[in-house]
């Protein structure tokens, strides 16, 4: 009999399998030399899988239950990982930050980024807080979940196209809230 940890780990592996509708990239090579914004990091399996390809990762995670695990998991790469304990949103306050403000405050380049957004229906707000990055950044790639809200596929595609970004939908579907939905742009 499998432990709950083993079941959870298998689920993560299935989620990022090359055949999964929830896989964030076709190949990890796509992230070579990029700065990864793991927005909604949770256990950060995607960052862990890509750590040898990326230059740096910002793990945006507020759930206290994950922080100790993230620090332990990435101890060997602590010079390439920054844990940001704020929600990514369209407002800046004690608990939230826009990506535009984050990069302004950090004084970091907005070029050569990969944005992974899996934030339980708050992807739209996060995109609204990234207007400067999406308008002016060069070599911006990403994977944005489009299944949390019923009309995410339509609304998020429209928002991304407003910035003249090319979009494509990951093949396959997820069964979510009693219907089949596309998973990612």
Coordinates of N, CA and C in Angstrom, one line a residue:
X1 N 0.8 -1.2 0.0 CA 0.0 0.0 0.0 C 0.9 1.2 0.0
X2 N 0.5 2.2 -0.8 CA 1.3 3.4 -0.9 C 1.0 4.4 0.2
X3 N 2.0 5.1 0.6 CA 1.8 6.2 1.6 C 1.2 7.4 0.9
X4 N 0.6 8.3 1.7 CA 0.0 9.5 1.1 C 1.1 10.3 0.4
X5 N 2.3 10.3 0.9 CA 3.4 11.1 0.2 C 3.8 10.4 -1.1
X6 N 3.8 9.1 -1.2 CA 4.0 8.4 -2.4 C 2.9 8.7 -3.5
X7 N 1.7 8.7 -3.0 CA 0.6 9.0 -3.9 C 0.7 10.5 -4.4
X8 N 1.0 11.4 -3.6 CA 1.2 12.8 -4.0 C 2.3 12.9 -5.0
X9 N 3.4 12.3 -4.7 CA 4.6 12.4 -5.6 C 4.2 11.8 -7.0
X10 N 3.6 10.7 -7.0 CA 3.2 10.1 -8.3 C 2.2 11.1 -9.0
X11 N 1.4 11.7 -8.3 CA 0.5 12.7 -9.0 C 1.2 13.8 -9.6
X12 N 2.3 14.3 -8.9 CA 3.1 15.4 -9.4 C 3.8 14.9 -10.7
X13 N 4.3 13.7 -10.7 CA 5.0 13.1 -11.8 C 4.1 13.0 -13.0
X14 N 2.9 12.6 -12.8 CA 1.9 12.4 -13.8 C 1.5 13.8 -14.4
X15 N 1.4 14.8 -13.5 CA 1.0 16.1 -13.9 C 2.0 16.7 -14.9
X16 N 3.3 16.4 -14.7 CA 4.4 17.0 -15.6 C 4.9 16.0 -16.6
X17 N 4.2 14.9 -16.8 CA 4.5 13.9 -17.8 C 4.4 14.6 -19.2
X18 N 5.2 14.2 -20.1 CA 5.2 14.8 -21.5 C 3.9 14.7 -22.1
X19 N 3.0 13.7 -21.7 CA 1.7 13.6 -22.4 C 0.6 14.3 -21.6
X20 N 0.9 15.0 -20.5 CA -0.1 15.6 -19.7 C -0.5 16.9 -20.2
X21 N -1.8 17.2 -20.1 CA -2.4 18.6 -20.5 C -1.9 19.6 -19.6
X22 N -1.3 19.2 -18.4 CA -0.9 20.2 -17.4 C 0.7 20.4 -17.4
X23 N 1.3 19.8 -18.4 CA 2.8 20.0 -18.5 C 3.1 21.4 -19.0
X24 N 4.0 22.1 -18.3 CA 4.2 23.5 -18.5 C 5.0 23.8 -19.8
X25 N 5.9 22.9 -20.2 CA 6.7 23.1 -21.4 C 6.9 21.8 -22.1
X26 N 7.2 21.9 -23.4 CA 7.5 20.7 -24.2 C 8.8 20.1 -23.8
X27 N 9.8 21.0 -23.6 CA 11.1 20.6 -23.2 C 11.7 21.6 -22.2
X28 N 12.4 21.0 -21.2 CA 13.1 21.9 -20.3 C 14.2 22.8 -20.9
X29 N 14.6 22.4 -22.1 CA 15.6 23.2 -22.8 C 15.1 24.6 -23.1
X30 N 13.8 24.7 -23.2 CA 13.2 26.0 -23.4 C 13.5 27.0 -22.3
X31 N 13.9 26.6 -21.2 CA 14.2 27.5 -20.0 C 15.7 27.8 -19.9
X32 N 16.5 27.3 -20.8 CA 17.9 27.5 -20.6 C 18.2 29.0 -20.6
X33 N 18.9 29.4 -19.5 CA 19.3 30.8 -19.3 C 18.2 31.7 -18.9
X34 N 17.0 31.2 -18.6 CA 15.9 32.1 -18.3 C 15.8 32.3 -16.7
X35 N 15.1 33.4 -16.4 CA 14.7 33.6 -15.0 C 13.3 33.1 -14.9
X36 N 13.1 32.1 -14.0 CA 11.8 31.5 -13.8 C 11.0 32.2 -12.7
X37 N 9.8 32.6 -13.0 CA 8.9 33.1 -12.0 C 7.9 31.9 -11.7
X38 N 8.0 31.2 -10.6 CA 7.2 30.1 -10.3 C 6.1 30.6 -9.4
X39 N 5.0 31.1 -10.0 CA 3.9 31.8 -9.3 C 2.9 30.8 -8.9
X40 N 2.8 30.6 -7.6 CA 2.0 29.5 -7.1 C 2.9 28.3 -7.0
X41 N 4.0 28.4 -6.4 CA 5.1 27.4 -6.4 C 4.6 26.1 -5.7
X42 N 3.9 26.2 -4.6 CA 3.6 25.0 -3.8 C 4.9 24.2 -3.5
X43 N 4.9 23.0 -3.9 CA 6.1 22.1 -3.7 C 7.3 22.5 -4.7
X44 N 7.0 23.3 -5.7 CA 8.0 23.7 -6.7 C 8.6 22.6 -7.5
X45 N 7.8 21.6 -7.8 CA 8.3 20.4 -8.6 C 8.8 20.9 -10.0
X46 N 8.2 21.9 -10.6 CA 8.6 22.4 -11.9 C 10.0 23.1 -11.8
X47 N 10.2 23.9 -10.7 CA 11.5 24.5 -10.5 C 12.5 23.5 -10.3
X48 N 12.2 22.5 -9.5 CA 13.2 21.4 -9.2 C 13.6 20.7 -10.5
X49 N 12.6 20.4 -11.3 CA 12.9 19.7 -12.6 C 13.7 20.6 -13.5
X50 N 13.6 21.9 -13.4 CA 14.3 22.8 -14.3 C 15.5 23.5 -13.8
X51 N 15.9 23.3 -12.5 CA 16.9 24.0 -11.8 C 18.3 24.1 -12.6
X52 N 18.6 23.0 -13.3 CA 19.9 23.0 -14.0 C 19.8 23.7 -15.3
X53 N 18.7 24.2 -15.7 CA 18.5 24.9 -17.0 C 18.4 26.4 -16.7
X54 N 17.8 26.8 -15.6 CA 17.5 28.2 -15.4 C 18.7 29.0 -14.8
X55 N 18.6 30.3 -14.9 CA 19.6 31.1 -14.2 C 19.2 31.4 -12.8
X56 N 17.9 31.7 -12.6 CA 17.4 32.0 -11.2 C 15.9 31.7 -11.2
X57 N 15.4 31.4 -10.0 CA 14.0 31.2 -9.9 C 13.5 32.0 -8.7
X58 N 12.4 32.7 -8.9 CA 11.6 33.3 -7.8 C 10.4 32.5 -7.6
X59 N 10.3 31.9 -6.4 CA 9.2 31.1 -6.0 C 8.2 31.9 -5.2
X60 N 7.1 32.2 -5.8 CA 6.1 33.0 -5.1 C 5.1 32.0 -4.4
X61 N 5.2 32.0 -3.1 CA 4.4 31.0 -2.3 C 4.1 31.6 -0.9
X62 N 2.9 31.7 -0.6 CA 2.5 32.3 0.7 C 2.1 31.2 1.8
X63 N 1.8 30.0 1.3 CA 1.4 29.0 2.3 C 2.5 28.6 3.2
X64 N 2.4 28.9 4.5 CA 3.5 28.6 5.4 C 3.8 27.1 5.4
X65 N 2.9 26.3 5.1 CA 3.1 24.8 5.1 C 4.2 24.4 4.1
X66 N 4.4 25.2 3.1 CA 5.4 24.9 2.0 C 6.8 25.5 2.3
X67 N 6.9 26.6 3.1 CA 8.2 27.3 3.1 C 9.3 26.5 3.6
X68 N 9.2 25.8 4.8 CA 10.3 25.0 5.3 C 10.7 23.9 4.3
X69 N 9.8 23.3 3.6 CA 10.1 22.3 2.6 C 10.8 22.9 1.4
X70 N 10.4 24.1 1.0 CA 11.1 24.7 -0.1 C 12.5 25.1 0.3
X71 N 12.7 25.6 1.5 CA 14.0 25.9 1.9 C 14.9 24.7 1.9
X72 N 14.4 23.6 2.4 CA 15.2 22.4 2.5 C 15.5 21.8 1.1
X73 N 14.4 21.8 0.3 CA 14.6 21.3 -1.1 C 15.6 22.0 -1.9
X74 N 15.7 23.3 -1.8 CA 16.6 24.1 -2.6 C 17.8 24.6 -1.9
X75 N 18.1 24.0 -0.7 CA 19.3 24.4 0.0 C 20.6 24.3 -0.8
X76 N 20.7 23.3 -1.7 CA 21.9 23.2 -2.5 C 22.0 24.3 -3.6
X77 N 20.9 25.0 -3.9 CA 20.8 26.0 -4.9 C 20.4 27.3 -4.4
X78 N 20.6 27.6 -3.1 CA 20.1 28.8 -2.5 C 20.5 30.1 -3.1
X79 N 21.6 30.0 -3.8 CA 22.1 31.2 -4.6 C 21.3 31.5 -5.8
X80 N 20.5 30.5 -6.3 CA 19.7 30.6 -7.5 C 18.2 30.6 -7.2
X81 N 17.8 30.6 -6.0 CA 16.4 30.6 -5.6 C 16.1 31.8 -4.6
X82 N 15.0 32.4 -4.9 CA 14.5 33.4 -4.0 C 13.0 33.1 -3.7
X83 N 12.7 32.9 -2.4 CA 11.3 32.6 -2.0 C 10.7 33.9 -1.7
X84 N 9.6 34.2 -2.3 CA 8.8 35.5 -2.1 C 7.5 35.1 -1.5
X85 N 7.3 35.6 -0.3 CA 6.1 35.2 0.5 C 5.0 36.2 0.4
X86 N 4.6 36.4 -0.9 CA 3.5 37.3 -1.2 C 2.7 36.7 -2.3
X87 N 1.4 37.0 -2.3 CA 0.5 36.7 -3.5 C 0.8 37.6 -4.6
X88 N 0.9 37.0 -5.8 CA 1.0 37.8 -7.0 C -0.4 38.2 -7.5
X89 N -0.6 39.6 -7.6 CA -1.9 40.1 -7.9 C -1.8 41.4 -8.7
X90 N -2.9 42.1 -8.7 CA -3.0 43.4 -9.4 C -2.9 44.6 -8.4
X91 N -2.6 44.3 -7.2 CA -2.4 45.3 -6.1 C -1.1 45.1 -5.4
X92 N -0.6 46.2 -4.8 CA 0.6 46.1 -3.9 C 0.2 46.5 -2.5
X93 N 0.4 45.5 -1.6 CA 0.1 45.8 -0.2 C 0.9 44.8 0.7
X94 N 0.6 44.7 1.9 CA 1.4 43.8 2.8 C 1.4 42.4 2.4
X95 N 0.4 41.9 1.8 CA 0.2 40.5 1.4 C 0.4 40.2 -0.1
X96 N 0.3 41.2 -0.9 CA 0.2 41.1 -2.3 C 1.3 42.0 -3.0
X97 N 1.7 41.5 -4.2 CA 2.6 42.3 -5.0 C 2.3 42.1 -6.5
X98 N 2.4 43.1 -7.2 CA 2.4 43.0 -8.7 C 3.7 42.6 -9.2
X99 N 3.8 41.9 -10.3 CA 5.1 41.6 -10.9 C 5.8 42.8 -11.3
X100 N 5.1 43.8 -11.8 CA 5.7 45.1 -12.2 C 6.4 45.7 -11.0
X101 N 5.8 45.8 -9.9 CA 6.4 46.4 -8.7 C 7.5 45.5 -8.2
X102 N 7.4 44.2 -8.2 CA 8.4 43.3 -7.7 C 9.7 43.6 -8.5
X103 N 9.6 43.6 -9.8 CA 10.9 43.8 -10.6 C 11.4 45.3 -10.5
X104 N 10.5 46.2 -10.3 CA 10.9 47.6 -10.0 C 11.7 47.7 -8.7
X105 N 11.1 47.1 -7.6 CA 11.8 47.1 -6.3 C 13.1 46.4 -6.3
X106 N 13.1 45.2 -7.0 CA 14.4 44.4 -7.0 C 15.4 45.0 -8.0
X107 N 15.0 45.8 -8.9 CA 16.0 46.4 -9.8 C 16.5 45.3 -10.8
X108 N 15.7 44.3 -11.1 CA 16.1 43.2 -11.9 C 15.6 43.4 -13.3
X109 N 16.2 42.8 -14.3 CA 15.8 42.9 -15.7 C 14.4 42.2 -15.9
X110 N 13.6 42.8 -16.8 CA 12.4 42.2 -17.1 C 12.5 41.4 -18.4
X111 N 13.7 41.1 -18.9 CA 13.9 40.3 -20.1 C 14.3 38.9 -19.8
X112 N 14.0 38.0 -20.7 CA 14.4 36.6 -20.6 C 13.7 35.9 -19.4
X113 N 12.4 36.1 -19.3 CA 11.7 35.5 -18.2 C 10.8 34.4 -18.7
X114 N 10.5 33.4 -17.8 CA 9.5 32.4 -18.0 C 8.5 32.5 -16.8
X115 N 7.3 32.9 -17.1 CA 6.2 33.0 -16.1 C 5.4 31.7 -16.0
X116 N 5.5 31.0 -14.9 CA 4.6 29.9 -14.7 C 3.5 30.3 -13.7
X117 N 2.3 30.3 -14.1 CA 1.2 30.8 -13.3 C 0.2 29.7 -13.0
X118 N 0.1 29.2 -11.8 CA -0.9 28.2 -11.4 C -1.3 28.7 -10.0
X119 N -2.3 29.7 -10.0 CA -2.6 30.3 -8.8 C -4.2 30.3 -8.5
X120 N -4.7 29.2 -8.8 CA -6.1 28.9 -8.4 C -7.1 29.9 -8.8
X121 N -7.1 30.4 -10.0 CA -8.1 31.4 -10.5 C -7.7 32.8 -10.4
X122 N -6.5 33.1 -9.8 CA -6.0 34.5 -9.7 C -5.0 34.8 -10.9
X123 N -5.0 34.0 -11.9 CA -4.1 34.3 -13.0 C -4.4 35.6 -13.7
X124 N -5.7 35.9 -13.8 CA -6.1 37.2 -14.4 C -5.5 38.4 -13.7
X125 N -5.7 38.4 -12.4 CA -5.2 39.5 -11.5 C -3.6 39.6 -11.7
X126 N -3.0 38.4 -11.7 CA -1.5 38.5 -11.8 C -1.1 39.1 -13.2
X127 N -1.8 38.8 -14.2 CA -1.5 39.3 -15.5 C -1.8 40.8 -15.5
X128 N -2.8 41.3 -14.8 CA -3.1 42.7 -14.8 C -2.0 43.5 -14.0
X129 N -1.3 42.8 -13.1 CA -0.2 43.4 -12.4 C 1.2 43.2 -13.1
X130 N 1.1 42.8 -14.3 CA 2.4 42.5 -15.1 C 2.4 43.3 -16.4
X131 N 1.6 44.4 -16.5 CA 1.4 45.1 -17.7 C 2.8 45.6 -18.3
X132 N 3.6 46.2 -17.4 CA 4.9 46.8 -17.9 C 5.8 45.6 -18.4
X133 N 5.9 44.5 -17.7 CA 6.7 43.4 -18.1 C 6.2 42.9 -19.4
X134 N 4.9 42.7 -19.6 CA 4.4 42.1 -20.8 C 4.5 43.1 -22.0
X135 N 4.4 44.4 -21.7 CA 4.5 45.3 -22.8 C 6.0 45.6 -23.2
X136 N 6.9 45.6 -22.3 CA 8.3 46.0 -22.6 C 9.3 44.9 -22.4
X137 N 9.0 43.8 -21.8 CA 10.0 42.8 -21.6 C 10.3 42.1 -23.0
X138 N 11.5 41.6 -23.1 CA 12.0 40.9 -24.3 C 12.1 39.4 -23.9
X139 N 11.8 38.6 -24.9 CA 12.0 37.1 -24.7 C 11.2 36.6 -23.4
X140 N 9.9 37.0 -23.4 CA 9.0 36.6 -22.3 C 8.3 35.3 -22.8
X141 N 8.4 34.3 -22.0 CA 7.7 33.1 -22.3 C 6.9 32.7 -21.0
X142 N 6.0 31.8 -21.2 CA 5.3 31.4 -20.0 C 4.2 30.3 -20.2
X143 N 3.7 29.9 -19.1 CA 2.6 28.9 -19.1 C 1.6 29.3 -18.0
X144 N 0.4 29.6 -18.5 CA -0.6 30.2 -17.6 C -1.8 29.2 -17.6
X145 N -2.2 28.8 -16.4 CA -3.3 27.9 -16.2 C -4.6 28.6 -16.7
X146 N -5.4 27.8 -17.4 CA -6.7 28.4 -17.9 C -7.9 27.6 -17.6
X147 N -7.8 26.8 -16.5 CA -8.9 25.9 -16.2 C -9.6 26.2 -14.9
X148 N -9.1 27.1 -14.1 CA -9.6 27.4 -12.8 C -11.0 28.0 -12.8
X149 N -11.2 29.0 -13.7 CA -12.5 29.7 -13.9 C -13.0 29.3 -15.2
X150 N -14.3 29.2 -15.3 CA -15.0 28.6 -16.5 C -14.6 29.3 -17.8
X151 N -14.5 30.6 -17.7 CA -14.2 31.4 -19.0 C -12.7 31.8 -19.1
X152 N -11.8 31.2 -18.3 CA -10.4 31.5 -18.3 C -9.8 31.4 -19.7
X153 N -10.2 30.4 -20.4 CA -9.6 30.2 -21.8 C -9.8 31.4 -22.7
X154 N -11.0 31.9 -22.7 CA -11.3 33.0 -23.5 C -10.7 34.3 -23.0
X155 N -10.9 34.6 -21.7 CA -10.5 35.8 -21.1 C -8.9 36.0 -21.1
X156 N -8.2 34.9 -20.7 CA -6.8 35.0 -20.6 C -6.2 35.1 -22.0
X157 N -6.7 34.4 -23.0 CA -6.2 34.5 -24.3 C -6.3 35.9 -24.8
X158 N -7.5 36.5 -24.6 CA -7.7 37.9 -25.0 C -6.7 38.8 -24.3
X159 N -6.4 38.7 -23.0 CA -5.5 39.5 -22.3 C -4.1 39.3 -22.9
X160 N -3.7 38.1 -23.2 CA -2.3 37.9 -23.7 C -2.2 38.4 -25.1
X161 N -3.2 38.3 -25.9 CA -3.2 38.9 -27.3 C -3.2 40.4 -27.3
X162 N -3.7 41.0 -26.2 CA -3.6 42.5 -26.1 C -2.2 43.0 -26.0
X163 N -1.3 42.1 -25.6 CA 0.1 42.4 -25.5 C 0.9 41.9 -26.7
X164 N 0.2 41.5 -27.8 CA 0.7 40.9 -29.0 C 1.6 39.7 -28.7
X165 N 1.2 38.9 -27.7 CA 1.9 37.7 -27.4 C 1.2 36.5 -28.1
X166 N 2.1 35.6 -28.6 CA 1.5 34.4 -29.3 C 1.1 33.5 -28.2
X167 N -0.1 32.8 -28.5 CA -0.6 31.8 -27.6 C -0.8 30.5 -28.3
X168 N -0.7 29.5 -27.5 CA -1.1 28.1 -28.0 C -1.6 27.4 -26.8
X169 N -2.5 26.4 -27.0 CA -3.0 25.7 -25.9 C -2.3 24.3 -25.9
X170 N -1.9 23.9 -24.7 CA -1.4 22.6 -24.5 C -2.4 21.5 -24.9
X171 N -2.0 20.5 -25.6 CA -2.9 19.5 -26.0 C -3.5 18.7 -24.9
X172 N -4.7 18.3 -25.0 CA -5.4 17.5 -24.0 C -6.3 18.4 -23.1
X173 N -6.9 17.7 -22.2 CA -7.9 18.3 -21.3 C -7.7 17.8 -19.9
X174 N -8.2 18.6 -18.9 CA -8.3 18.2 -17.5 C -9.8 18.1 -17.2
X175 N -10.1 17.2 -16.3 CA -11.5 17.1 -15.8 C -11.5 17.9 -14.6
X176 N -12.2 19.0 -14.6 CA -12.2 20.0 -13.5 C -13.7 20.5 -13.4
X177 N -14.2 20.5 -12.2 CA -15.5 20.9 -11.8 C -16.6 20.3 -12.8
X178 N -16.5 19.1 -13.0 CA -17.5 18.3 -13.8 C -17.5 18.6 -15.2
X179 N -16.4 19.1 -15.8 CA -16.3 19.3 -17.2 C -14.8 19.1 -17.7
X180 N -14.7 18.9 -19.0 CA -13.3 18.8 -19.6 C -12.9 20.2 -20.0
X181 N -11.7 20.6 -19.5 CA -11.2 22.0 -19.8 C -9.8 21.9 -20.3
X182 N -9.5 22.8 -21.3 CA -8.1 23.0 -21.6 C -7.3 23.4 -20.4
X183 N -6.0 23.1 -20.3 CA -5.3 23.4 -19.1 C -4.4 24.6 -19.1
X184 N -3.7 24.8 -20.2 CA -2.6 25.8 -20.2 C -2.5 26.5 -21.5
X185 N -2.1 27.8 -21.4 CA -1.6 28.6 -22.5 C -0.1 28.6 -22.4

